[in-house]
Coordinates of C-alpha atoms in Angstrom, one line a residue:
X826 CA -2.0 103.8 47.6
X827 CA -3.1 100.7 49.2
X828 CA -5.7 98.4 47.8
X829 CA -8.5 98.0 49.4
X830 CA -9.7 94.7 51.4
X831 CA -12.8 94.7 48.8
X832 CA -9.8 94.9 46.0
X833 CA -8.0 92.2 47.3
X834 CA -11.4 90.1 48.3
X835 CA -11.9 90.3 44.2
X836 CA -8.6 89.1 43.1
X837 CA -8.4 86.2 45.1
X838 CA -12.1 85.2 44.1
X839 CA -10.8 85.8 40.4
X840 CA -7.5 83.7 41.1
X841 CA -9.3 80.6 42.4
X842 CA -11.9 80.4 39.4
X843 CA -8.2 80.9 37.5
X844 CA -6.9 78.2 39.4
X845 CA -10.0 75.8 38.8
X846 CA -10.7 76.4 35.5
X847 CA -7.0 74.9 35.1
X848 CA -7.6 72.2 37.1
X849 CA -10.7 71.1 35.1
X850 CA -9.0 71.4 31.5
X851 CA -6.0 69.9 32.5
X852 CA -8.6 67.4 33.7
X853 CA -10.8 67.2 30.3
X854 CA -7.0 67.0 28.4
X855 CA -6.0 63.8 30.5
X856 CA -9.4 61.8 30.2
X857 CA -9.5 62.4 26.2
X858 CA -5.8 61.2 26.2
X859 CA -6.9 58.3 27.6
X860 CA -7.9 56.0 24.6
X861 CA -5.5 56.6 22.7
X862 CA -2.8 55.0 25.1
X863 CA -5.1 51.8 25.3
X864 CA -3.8 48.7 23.5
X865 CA -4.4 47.8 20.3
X866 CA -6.4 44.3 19.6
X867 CA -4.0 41.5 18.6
X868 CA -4.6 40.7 15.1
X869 CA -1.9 37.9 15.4
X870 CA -4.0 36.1 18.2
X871 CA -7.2 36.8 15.6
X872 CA -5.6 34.9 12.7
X873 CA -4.2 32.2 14.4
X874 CA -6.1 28.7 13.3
X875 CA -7.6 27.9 16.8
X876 CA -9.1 32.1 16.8
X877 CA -10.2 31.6 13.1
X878 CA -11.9 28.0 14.2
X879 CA -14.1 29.5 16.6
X880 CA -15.2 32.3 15.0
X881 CA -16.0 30.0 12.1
X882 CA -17.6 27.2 14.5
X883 CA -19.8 29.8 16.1
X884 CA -21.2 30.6 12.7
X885 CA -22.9 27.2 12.2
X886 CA -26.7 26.7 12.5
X887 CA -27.9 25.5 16.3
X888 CA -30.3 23.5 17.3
X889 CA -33.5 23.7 19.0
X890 CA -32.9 23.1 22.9
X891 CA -36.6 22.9 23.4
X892 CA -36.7 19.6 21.3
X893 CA -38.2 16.9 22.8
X894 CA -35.9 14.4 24.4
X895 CA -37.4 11.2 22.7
X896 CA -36.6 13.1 19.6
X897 CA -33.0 12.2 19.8
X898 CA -31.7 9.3 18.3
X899 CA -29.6 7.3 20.1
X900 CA -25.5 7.0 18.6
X901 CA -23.2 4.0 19.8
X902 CA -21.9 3.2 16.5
X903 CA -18.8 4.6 14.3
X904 CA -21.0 3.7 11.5
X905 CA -23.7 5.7 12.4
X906 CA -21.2 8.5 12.6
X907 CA -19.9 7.7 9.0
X908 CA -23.9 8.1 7.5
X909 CA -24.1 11.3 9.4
X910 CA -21.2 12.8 8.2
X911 CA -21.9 11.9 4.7
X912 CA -25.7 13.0 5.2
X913 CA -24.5 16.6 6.4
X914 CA -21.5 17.0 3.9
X915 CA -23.5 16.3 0.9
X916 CA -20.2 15.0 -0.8
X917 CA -20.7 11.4 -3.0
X918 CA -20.5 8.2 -1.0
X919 CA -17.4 6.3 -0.7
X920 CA -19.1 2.9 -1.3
X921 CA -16.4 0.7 -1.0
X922 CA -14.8 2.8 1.7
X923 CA -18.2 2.6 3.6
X924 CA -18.9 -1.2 2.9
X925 CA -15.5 -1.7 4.3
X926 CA -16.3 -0.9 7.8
X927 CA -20.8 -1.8 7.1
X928 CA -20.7 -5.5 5.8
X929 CA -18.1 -8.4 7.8
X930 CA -18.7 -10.1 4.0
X931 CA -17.7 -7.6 2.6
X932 CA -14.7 -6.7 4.5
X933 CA -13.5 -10.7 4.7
X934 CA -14.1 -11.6 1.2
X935 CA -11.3 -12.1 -1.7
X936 CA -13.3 -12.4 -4.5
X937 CA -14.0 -10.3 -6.5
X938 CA -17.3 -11.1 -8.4
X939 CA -18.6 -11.3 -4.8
X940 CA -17.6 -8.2 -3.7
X941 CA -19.2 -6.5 -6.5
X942 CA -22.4 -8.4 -6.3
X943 CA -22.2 -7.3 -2.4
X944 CA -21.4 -3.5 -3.1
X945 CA -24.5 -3.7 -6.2
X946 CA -26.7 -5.1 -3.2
X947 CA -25.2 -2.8 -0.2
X948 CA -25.8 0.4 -2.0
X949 CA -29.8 1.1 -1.6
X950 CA -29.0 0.4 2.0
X951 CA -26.1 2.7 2.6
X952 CA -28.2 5.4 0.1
X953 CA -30.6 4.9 3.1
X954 CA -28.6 4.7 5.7
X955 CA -27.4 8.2 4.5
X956 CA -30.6 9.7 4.0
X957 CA -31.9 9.2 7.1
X958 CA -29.1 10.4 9.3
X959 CA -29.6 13.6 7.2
X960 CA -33.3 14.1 8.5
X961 CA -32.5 13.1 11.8
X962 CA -30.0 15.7 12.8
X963 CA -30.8 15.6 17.2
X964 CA -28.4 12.4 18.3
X965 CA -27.4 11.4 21.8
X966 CA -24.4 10.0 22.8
X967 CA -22.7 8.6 25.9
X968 CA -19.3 10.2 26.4
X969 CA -16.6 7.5 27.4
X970 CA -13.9 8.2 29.8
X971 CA -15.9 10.7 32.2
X972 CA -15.1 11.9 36.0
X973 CA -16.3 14.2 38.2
X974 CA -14.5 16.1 40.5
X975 CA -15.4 16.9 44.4
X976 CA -18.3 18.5 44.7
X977 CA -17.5 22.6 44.7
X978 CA -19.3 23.9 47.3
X979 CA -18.5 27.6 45.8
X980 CA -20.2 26.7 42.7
X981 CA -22.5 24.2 43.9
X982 CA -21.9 21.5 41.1
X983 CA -19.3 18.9 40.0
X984 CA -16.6 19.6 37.3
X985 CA -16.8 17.0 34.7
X986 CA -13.0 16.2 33.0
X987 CA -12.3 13.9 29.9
X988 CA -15.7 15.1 28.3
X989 CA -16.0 17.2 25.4
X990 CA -13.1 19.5 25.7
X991 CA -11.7 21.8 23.3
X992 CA -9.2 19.9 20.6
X993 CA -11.0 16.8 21.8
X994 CA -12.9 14.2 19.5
X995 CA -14.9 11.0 20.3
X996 CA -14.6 7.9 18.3
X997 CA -16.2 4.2 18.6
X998 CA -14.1 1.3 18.3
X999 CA -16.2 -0.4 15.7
X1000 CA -15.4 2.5 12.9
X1001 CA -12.6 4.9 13.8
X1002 CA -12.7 6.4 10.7
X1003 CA -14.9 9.0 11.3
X1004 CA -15.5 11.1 14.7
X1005 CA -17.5 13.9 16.4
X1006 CA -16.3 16.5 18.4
X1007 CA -18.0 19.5 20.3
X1008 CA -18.2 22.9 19.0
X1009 CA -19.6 24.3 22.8
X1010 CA -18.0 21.6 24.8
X1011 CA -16.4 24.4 27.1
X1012 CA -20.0 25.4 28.2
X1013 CA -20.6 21.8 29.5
X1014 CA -17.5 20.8 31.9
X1015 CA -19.6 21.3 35.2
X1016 CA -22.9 19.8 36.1
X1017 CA -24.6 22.6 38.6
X1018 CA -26.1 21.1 41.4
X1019 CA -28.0 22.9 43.8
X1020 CA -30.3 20.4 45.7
X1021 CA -28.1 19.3 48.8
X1022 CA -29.6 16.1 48.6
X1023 CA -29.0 15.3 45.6
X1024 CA -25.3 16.2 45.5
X1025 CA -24.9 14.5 48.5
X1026 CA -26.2 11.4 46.8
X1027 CA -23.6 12.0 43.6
X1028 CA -20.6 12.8 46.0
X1029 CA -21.1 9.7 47.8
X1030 CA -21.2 7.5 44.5
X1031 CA -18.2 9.6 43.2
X1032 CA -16.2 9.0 46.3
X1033 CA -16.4 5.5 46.5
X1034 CA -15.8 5.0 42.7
X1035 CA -19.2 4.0 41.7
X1036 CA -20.1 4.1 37.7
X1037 CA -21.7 7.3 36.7
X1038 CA -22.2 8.2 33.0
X1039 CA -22.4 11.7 31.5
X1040 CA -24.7 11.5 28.5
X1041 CA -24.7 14.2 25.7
X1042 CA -27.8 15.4 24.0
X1043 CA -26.5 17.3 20.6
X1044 CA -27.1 18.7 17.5
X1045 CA -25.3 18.0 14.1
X1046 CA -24.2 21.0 12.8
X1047 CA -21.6 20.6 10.0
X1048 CA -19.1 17.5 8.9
X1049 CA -15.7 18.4 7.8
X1050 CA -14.5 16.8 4.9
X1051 CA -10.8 17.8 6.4
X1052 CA -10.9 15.5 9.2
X1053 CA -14.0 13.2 8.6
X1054 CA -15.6 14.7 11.9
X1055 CA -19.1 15.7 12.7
X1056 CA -19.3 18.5 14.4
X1057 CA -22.1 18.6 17.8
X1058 CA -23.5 21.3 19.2
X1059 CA -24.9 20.2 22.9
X1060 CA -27.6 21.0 24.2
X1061 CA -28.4 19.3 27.4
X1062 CA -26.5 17.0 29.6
X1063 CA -27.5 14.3 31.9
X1064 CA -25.7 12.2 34.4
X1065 CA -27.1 9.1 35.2
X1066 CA -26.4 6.2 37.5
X1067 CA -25.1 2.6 37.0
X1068 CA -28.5 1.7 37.0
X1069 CA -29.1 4.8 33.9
X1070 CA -31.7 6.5 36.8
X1071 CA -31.0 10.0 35.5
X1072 CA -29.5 11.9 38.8
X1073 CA -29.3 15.5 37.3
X1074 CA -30.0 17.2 33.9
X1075 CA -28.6 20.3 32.9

């Protein structure tokens, strides 16, 4: 007996839901598989010193980046970099290591009985000295060595190289000793630009080599006794002209 065309209707209707049903499981089956073929995190990359520095950089306290500019204190000095790093370590003062580099006298004497009479007078000073850096945390700084690219008319700004990059540190000639580097210096390698004016103005000072200086406003964060460096957080840039006319603040 032949089926019907209602039977055969019926059995083609069930085949397809069959046939879908499939589809959809086989579906479901392939996006839960999914995950578990994704990579797994590289724990070698995680423990490797530069990893481990960063995690343990962005952990330190930041400053206030709606401080007032005239609250920052000016830092052209090594020296001033030595009290800082003393003021945020906490650890005892090297006295004759720090009246080494403070007092000329000190530094150019051979005798004795005069260098301790120096060091018994230098002390109170540097205990100062010390102090005060500790309370006064917001520093600015010029950063030597600083260029700017062509202006990038993608990203409408200028990229600024030899300034604050990572593995980097600044020193001053008249106390190497101690140093500061950037713990966000990555987020501040381009000046952004958007008035066509104004870059106009910069490119043609750029272009024909005239002096331009990138100026740092930072926050002490930490000093490590490891390296005798200061670590900055910055928080605003400037770029100013030969004649220090601030062109652009960021």
């Amino acid at each position: 007996m032949k089926p019907s065309i209602r039977t055969l209707v019926a059995f083609a209707a069930l085949a397809a839901i069959t046939g879908l049903s499939a589809c959809s499981k086989s579906s479901d089956s392939t996006q839960a598989a999914a995950p578990a073929s994704a990579p797994a995190a590289n724990l070698t990359d995680l423990a490797s010193p530069a990893a481990q520095k960063q995690i343990a950089d962005k952990s330190l306290p930041n400053g206030d980046a709606s401080r007032a500019l005239a609250d920052f204190r000016t830092i052209d000095s090594g020296n001033e970099v030595m009290f800082l790093y003393y003021g945020l370590s906490s650890l005892p003062a090297d006295y004759d290591k720090i009246a080494q580099s403070y007092s000329r006298d000190y530094q150019t004497t051979g005798d004795s009985f005069r260098k301790q009479d120096l060091l018994k007078a230098l002390k109170p000073r540097i205990d100062a000295a010390i102090a005060a850096a500790k309370d006064s945390r917001y520093v600015v700084l010029n950063a030597p060595g600083a260029s700017l690219d062509a202006y990038d008319f993608t990203r409408k700004g200028f990229q600024v190289t030899n300034v604050a990059q990572p593995g980097s540190y600044q020193y001053f000639f008249d106390n190497s000793n101690y140093t500061v580097e950037y713990t966000n210096g990555a987020d501040h390698t381009f000046i952004k630009v958007d008035d066509e004016a104004a870059a106009r103005a910069i490119e043609e000072m750029r272009s024909h080599y005239r002096p331009l200086t990138v100026r740092l406003y930072a926050f002490a964060q930490d000093a490590d006794p490891a390296s005798n460096r200061v670590k900055l957080q910055i928080l605003h840039t400037q770029l100013l002209d030969a004649s220090g006319r601030v062109l652009v603040q960021s």
